[in-house]
PDB file of C-alpha atoms and ligand atoms in Angstrom:
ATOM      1  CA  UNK A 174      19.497   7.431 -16.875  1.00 90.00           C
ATOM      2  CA  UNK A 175      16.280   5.892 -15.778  1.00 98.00           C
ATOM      3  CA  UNK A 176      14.573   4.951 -12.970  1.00 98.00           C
ATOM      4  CA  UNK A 177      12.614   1.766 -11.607  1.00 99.00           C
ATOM      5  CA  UNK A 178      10.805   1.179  -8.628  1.00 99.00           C
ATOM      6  CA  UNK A 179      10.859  -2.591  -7.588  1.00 99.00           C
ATOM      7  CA  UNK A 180       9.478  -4.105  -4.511  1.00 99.00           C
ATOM      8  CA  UNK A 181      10.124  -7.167  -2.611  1.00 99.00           C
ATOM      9  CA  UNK A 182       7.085  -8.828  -1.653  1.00 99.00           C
ATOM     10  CA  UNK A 183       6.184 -10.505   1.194  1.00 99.00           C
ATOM     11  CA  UNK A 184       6.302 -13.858   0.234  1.00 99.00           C
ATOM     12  CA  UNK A 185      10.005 -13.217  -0.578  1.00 99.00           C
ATOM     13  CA  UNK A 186      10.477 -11.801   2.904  1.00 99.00           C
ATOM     14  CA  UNK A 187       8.522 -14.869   4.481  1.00 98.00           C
ATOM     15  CA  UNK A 188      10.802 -17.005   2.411  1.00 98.00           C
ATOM     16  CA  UNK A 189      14.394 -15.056   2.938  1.00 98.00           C
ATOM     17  CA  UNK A 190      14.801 -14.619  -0.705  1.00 99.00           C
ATOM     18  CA  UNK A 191      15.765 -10.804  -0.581  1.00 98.00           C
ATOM     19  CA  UNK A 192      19.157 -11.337  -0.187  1.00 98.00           C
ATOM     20  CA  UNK A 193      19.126 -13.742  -3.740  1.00 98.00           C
ATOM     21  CA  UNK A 194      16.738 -11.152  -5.154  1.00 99.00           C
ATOM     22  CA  UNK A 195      18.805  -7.911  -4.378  1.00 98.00           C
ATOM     23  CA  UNK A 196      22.021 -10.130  -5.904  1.00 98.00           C
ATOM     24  CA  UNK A 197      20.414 -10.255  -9.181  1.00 98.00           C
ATOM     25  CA  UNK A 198      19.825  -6.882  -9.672  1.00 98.00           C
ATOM     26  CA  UNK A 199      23.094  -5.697  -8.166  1.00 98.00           C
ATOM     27  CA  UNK A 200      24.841  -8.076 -10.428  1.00 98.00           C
ATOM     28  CA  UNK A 201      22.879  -7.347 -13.995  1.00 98.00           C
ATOM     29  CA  UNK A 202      24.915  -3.757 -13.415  1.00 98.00           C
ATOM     30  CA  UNK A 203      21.649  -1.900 -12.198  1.00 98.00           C
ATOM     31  CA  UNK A 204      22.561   0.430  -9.628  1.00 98.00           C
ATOM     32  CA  UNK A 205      20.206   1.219  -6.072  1.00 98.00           C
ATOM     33  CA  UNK A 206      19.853   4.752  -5.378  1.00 98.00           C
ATOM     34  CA  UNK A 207      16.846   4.245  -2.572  1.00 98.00           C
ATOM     35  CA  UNK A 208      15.922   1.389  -0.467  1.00 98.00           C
ATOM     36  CA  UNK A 209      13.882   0.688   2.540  1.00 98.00           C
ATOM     37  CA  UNK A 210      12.030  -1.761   4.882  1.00 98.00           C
ATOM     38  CA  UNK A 211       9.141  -1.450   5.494  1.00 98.00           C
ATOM     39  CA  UNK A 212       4.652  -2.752   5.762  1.00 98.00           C
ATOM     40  CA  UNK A 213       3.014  -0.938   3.012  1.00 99.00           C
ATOM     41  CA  UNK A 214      -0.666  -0.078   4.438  1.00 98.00           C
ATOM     42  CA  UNK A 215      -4.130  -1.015   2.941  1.00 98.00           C
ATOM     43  CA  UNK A 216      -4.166   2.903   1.493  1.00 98.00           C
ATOM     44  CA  UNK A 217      -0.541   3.077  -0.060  1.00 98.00           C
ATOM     45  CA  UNK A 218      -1.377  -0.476  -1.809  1.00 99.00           C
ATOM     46  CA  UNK A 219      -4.733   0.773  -3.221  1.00 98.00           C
ATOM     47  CA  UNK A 220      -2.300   3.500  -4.753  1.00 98.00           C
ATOM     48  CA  UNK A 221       0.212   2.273  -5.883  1.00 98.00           C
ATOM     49  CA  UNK A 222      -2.204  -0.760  -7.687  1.00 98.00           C
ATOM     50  CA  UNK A 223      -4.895   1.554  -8.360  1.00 98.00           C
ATOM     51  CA  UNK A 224      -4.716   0.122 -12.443  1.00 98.00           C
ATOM     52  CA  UNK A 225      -6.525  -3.464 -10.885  1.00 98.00           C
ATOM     53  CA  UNK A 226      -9.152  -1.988  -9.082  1.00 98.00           C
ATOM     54  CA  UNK A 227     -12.200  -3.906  -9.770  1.00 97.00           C
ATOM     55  CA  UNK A 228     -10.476  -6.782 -11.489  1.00 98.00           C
ATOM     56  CA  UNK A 229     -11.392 -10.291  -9.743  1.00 98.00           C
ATOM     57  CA  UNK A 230      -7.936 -10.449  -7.746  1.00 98.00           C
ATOM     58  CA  UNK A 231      -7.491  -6.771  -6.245  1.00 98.00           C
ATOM     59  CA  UNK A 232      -8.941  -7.663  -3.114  1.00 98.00           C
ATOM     60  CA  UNK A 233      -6.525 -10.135  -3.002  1.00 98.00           C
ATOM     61  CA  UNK A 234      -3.576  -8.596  -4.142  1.00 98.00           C
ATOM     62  CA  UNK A 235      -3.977  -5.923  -1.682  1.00 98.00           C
ATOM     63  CA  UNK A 236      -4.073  -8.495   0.904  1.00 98.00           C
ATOM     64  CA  UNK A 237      -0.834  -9.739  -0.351  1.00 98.00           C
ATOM     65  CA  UNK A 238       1.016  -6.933  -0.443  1.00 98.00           C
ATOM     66  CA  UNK A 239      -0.008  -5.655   2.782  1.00 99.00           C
ATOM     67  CA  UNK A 240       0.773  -9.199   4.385  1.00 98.00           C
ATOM     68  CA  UNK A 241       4.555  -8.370   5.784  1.00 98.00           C
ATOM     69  CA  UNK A 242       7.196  -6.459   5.264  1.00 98.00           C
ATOM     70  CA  UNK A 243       8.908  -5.730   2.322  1.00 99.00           C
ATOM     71  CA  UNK A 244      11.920  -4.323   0.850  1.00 99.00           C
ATOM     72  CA  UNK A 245      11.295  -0.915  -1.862  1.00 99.00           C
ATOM     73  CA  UNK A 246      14.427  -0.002  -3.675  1.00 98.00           C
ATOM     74  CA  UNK A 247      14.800   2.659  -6.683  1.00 99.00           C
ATOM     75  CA  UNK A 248      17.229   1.373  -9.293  1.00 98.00           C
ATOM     76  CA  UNK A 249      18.555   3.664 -12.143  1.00 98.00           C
ATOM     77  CA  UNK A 250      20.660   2.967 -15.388  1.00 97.00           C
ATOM     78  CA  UNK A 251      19.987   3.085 -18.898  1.00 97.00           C
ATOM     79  CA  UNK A 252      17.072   1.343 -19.979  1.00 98.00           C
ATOM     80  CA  UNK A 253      16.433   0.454 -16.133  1.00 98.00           C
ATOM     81  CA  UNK A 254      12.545  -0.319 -16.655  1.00 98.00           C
ATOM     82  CA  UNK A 255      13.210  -2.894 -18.849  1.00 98.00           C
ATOM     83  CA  UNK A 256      16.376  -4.201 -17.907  1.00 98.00           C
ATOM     84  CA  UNK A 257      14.422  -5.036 -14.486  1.00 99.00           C
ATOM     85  CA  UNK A 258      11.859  -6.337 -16.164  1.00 98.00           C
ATOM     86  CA  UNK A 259      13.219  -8.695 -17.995  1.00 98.00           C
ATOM     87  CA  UNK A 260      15.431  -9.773 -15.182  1.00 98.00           C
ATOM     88  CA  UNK A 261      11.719 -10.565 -12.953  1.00 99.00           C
ATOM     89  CA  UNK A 262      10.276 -12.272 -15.655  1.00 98.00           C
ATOM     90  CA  UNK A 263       6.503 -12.931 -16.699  1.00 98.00           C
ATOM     91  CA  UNK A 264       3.736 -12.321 -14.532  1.00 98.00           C
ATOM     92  CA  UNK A 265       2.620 -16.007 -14.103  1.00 98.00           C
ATOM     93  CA  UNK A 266       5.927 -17.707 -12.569  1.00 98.00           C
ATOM     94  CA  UNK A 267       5.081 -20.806 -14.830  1.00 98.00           C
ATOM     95  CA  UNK A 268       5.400 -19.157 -17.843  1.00 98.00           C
ATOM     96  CA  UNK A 269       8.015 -16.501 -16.653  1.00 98.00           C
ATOM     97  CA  UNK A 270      11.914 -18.136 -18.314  1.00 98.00           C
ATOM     98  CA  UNK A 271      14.173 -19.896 -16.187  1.00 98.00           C
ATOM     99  CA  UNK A 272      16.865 -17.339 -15.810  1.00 98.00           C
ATOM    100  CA  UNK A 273      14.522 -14.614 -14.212  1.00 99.00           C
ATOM    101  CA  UNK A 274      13.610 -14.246 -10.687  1.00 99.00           C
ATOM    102  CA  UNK A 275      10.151 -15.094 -11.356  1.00 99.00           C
ATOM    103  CA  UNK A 276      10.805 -18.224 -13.381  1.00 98.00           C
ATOM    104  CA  UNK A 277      13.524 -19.579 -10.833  1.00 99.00           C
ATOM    105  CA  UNK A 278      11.940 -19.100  -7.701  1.00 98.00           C
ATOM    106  CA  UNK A 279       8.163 -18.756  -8.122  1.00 98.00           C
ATOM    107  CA  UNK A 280       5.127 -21.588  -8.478  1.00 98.00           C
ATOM    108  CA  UNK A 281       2.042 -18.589  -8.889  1.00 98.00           C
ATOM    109  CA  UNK A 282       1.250 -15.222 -10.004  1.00 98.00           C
ATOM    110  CA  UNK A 283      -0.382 -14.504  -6.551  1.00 98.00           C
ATOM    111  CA  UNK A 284       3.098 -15.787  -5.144  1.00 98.00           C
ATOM    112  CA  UNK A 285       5.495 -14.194  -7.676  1.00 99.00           C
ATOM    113  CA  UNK A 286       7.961 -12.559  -5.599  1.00 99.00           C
ATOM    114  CA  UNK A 287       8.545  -8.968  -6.645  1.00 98.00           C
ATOM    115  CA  UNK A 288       7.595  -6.121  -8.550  1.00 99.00           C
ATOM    116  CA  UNK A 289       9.001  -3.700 -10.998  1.00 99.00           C
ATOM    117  CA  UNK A 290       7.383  -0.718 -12.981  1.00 99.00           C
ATOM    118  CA  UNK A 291       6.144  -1.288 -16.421  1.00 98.00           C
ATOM    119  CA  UNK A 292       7.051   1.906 -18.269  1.00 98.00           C
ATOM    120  CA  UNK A 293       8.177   5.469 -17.339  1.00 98.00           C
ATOM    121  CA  UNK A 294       4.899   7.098 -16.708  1.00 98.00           C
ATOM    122  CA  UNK A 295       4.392   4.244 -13.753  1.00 98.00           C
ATOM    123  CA  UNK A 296       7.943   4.328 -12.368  1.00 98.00           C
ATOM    124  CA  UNK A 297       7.799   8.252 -11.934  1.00 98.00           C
ATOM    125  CA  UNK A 298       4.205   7.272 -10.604  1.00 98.00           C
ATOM    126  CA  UNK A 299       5.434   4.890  -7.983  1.00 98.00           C
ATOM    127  CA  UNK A 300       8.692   6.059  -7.227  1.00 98.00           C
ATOM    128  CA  UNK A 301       7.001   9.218  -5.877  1.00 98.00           C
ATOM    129  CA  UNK A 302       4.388   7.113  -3.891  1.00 98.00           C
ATOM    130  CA  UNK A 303       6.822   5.252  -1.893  1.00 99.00           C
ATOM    131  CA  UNK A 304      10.229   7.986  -1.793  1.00 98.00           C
ATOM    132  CA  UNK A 305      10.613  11.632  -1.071  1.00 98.00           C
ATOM    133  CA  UNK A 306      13.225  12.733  -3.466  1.00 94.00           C
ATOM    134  CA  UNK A 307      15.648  13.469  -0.204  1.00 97.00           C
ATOM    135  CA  UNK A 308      15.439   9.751   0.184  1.00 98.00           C
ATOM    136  CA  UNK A 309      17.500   9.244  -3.401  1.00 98.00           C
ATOM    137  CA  UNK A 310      20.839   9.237  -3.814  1.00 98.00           C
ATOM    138  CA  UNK A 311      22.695   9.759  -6.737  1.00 95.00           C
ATOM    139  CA  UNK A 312      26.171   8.616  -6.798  1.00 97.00           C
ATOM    140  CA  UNK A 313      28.723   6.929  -9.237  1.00 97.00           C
ATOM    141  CA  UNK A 314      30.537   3.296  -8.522  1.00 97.00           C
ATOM    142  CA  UNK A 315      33.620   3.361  -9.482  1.00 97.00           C
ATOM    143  CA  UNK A 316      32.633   0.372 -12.437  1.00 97.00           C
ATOM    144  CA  UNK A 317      30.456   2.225 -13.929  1.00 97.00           C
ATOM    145  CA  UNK A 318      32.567   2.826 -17.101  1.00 97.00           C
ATOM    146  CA  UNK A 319      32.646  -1.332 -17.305  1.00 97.00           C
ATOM    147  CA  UNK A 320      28.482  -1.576 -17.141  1.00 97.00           C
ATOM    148  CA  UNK A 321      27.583   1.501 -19.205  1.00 96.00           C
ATOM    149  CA  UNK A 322      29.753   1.742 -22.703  1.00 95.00           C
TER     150      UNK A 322
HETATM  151  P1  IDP B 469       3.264  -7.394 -13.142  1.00 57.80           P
HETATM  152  O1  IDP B 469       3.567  -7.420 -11.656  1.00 57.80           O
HETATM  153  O2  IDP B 469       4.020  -8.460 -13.877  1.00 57.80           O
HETATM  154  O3  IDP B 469       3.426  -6.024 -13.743  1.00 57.80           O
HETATM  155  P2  IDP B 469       0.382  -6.971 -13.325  1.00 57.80           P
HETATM  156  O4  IDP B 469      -0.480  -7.497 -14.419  1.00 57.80           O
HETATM  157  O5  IDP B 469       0.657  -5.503 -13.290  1.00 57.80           O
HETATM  158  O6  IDP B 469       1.738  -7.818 -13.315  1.00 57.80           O
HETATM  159  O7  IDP B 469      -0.317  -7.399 -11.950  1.00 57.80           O
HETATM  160  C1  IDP B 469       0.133  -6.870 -10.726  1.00 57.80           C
HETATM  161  C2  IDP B 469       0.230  -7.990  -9.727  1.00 57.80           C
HETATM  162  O8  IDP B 469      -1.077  -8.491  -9.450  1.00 57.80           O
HETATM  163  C3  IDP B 469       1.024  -9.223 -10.192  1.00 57.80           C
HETATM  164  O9  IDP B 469       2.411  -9.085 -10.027  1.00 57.80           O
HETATM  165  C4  IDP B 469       0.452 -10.293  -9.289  1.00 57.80           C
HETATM  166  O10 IDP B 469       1.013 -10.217  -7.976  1.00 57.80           O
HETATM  167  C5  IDP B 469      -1.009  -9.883  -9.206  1.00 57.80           C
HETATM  168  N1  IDP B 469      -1.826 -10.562 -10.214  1.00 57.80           N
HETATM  169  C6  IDP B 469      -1.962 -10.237 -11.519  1.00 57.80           C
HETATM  170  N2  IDP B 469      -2.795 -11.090 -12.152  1.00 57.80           N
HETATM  171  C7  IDP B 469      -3.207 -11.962 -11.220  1.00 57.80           C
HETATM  172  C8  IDP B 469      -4.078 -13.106 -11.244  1.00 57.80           C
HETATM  173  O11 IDP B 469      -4.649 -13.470 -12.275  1.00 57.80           O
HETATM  174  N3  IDP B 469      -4.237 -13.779 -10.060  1.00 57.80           N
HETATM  175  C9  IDP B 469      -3.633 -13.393  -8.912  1.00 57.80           C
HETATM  176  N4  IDP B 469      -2.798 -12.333  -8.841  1.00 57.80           N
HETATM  177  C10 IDP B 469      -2.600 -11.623  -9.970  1.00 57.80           C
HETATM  178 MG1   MG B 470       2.319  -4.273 -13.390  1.00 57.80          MG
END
């Protein structure tokens, strides 16, 4: 099984949209084995985005992401990384399809809502940034035989 980190970003904090957000992910069949709140500093964001640096929008991405609060969860299940990302949807919220977070409830890729590792060498990457492994839990739901054939 595989592993995704996603993260709930500010603006959907600041707009109460991590209730909706969590939903969609729950519901797709993915299945949360770490979560918490949290304000991710100016040094954990220059981390965990450490591919941008020097691109015209890092400085203000960091100051984004380091705004308010936000929600971190690990989600596992087969094919997790790209089950997630195709349930967040492009980048650019214009673009991104109705159907996915992104596309539904964004207007701008500074704005867009939440993030989710792009490949396994990144999710191991920022899984271990934001969780100590004591902080994941691995369990079963009892309908897992009706997500997973
Ligand atoms: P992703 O989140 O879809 O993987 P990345 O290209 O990895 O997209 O960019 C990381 C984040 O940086 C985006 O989610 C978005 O918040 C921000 N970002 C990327 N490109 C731009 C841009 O052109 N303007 C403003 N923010 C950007
Ligand atoms: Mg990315």
């Amino acid at each position: 099984m595989e592993r995704t980190l996603i993260i709930i970003k500010p603006d959907a904090m600041q707009r109460g949209l991590a209730g909706e957000i969590i939903r969609r992910f729950e519901a797709r069949g993915l299945r949360i084995v770490g979560m918490k709140f949290m304000q991710i500093s100016r040094e954990l964001a220059e981390k965990h985005y450490a591919e941008h640096v020097g691109k015209d929008f890092y400085e203000s991405l960091l100051a984004y992401i380091t705004s308010a609060p936000v929600i971190v969860m690990v989600l596992e299940g087969n094919e997790a990384i790209e089950a997630a990302r195709g349930t967040i949807g492009k980048t650019n919220p214009i673009v991104a399809a109705p159907g996915t977070i992104r596309g539904d409830l964004g207007m701008e890729t500074g704005r867009n809502l939440v993030h989710g590792s792009d490949k396994p060498e990144s999710a191991e990457r920022e899984v271990s940034l934001f969780f100590a492994p004591g902080e994941l839990l691995s369990w079963q739901r009892d309908t897992e035989r009706w997500i997973f054939e």
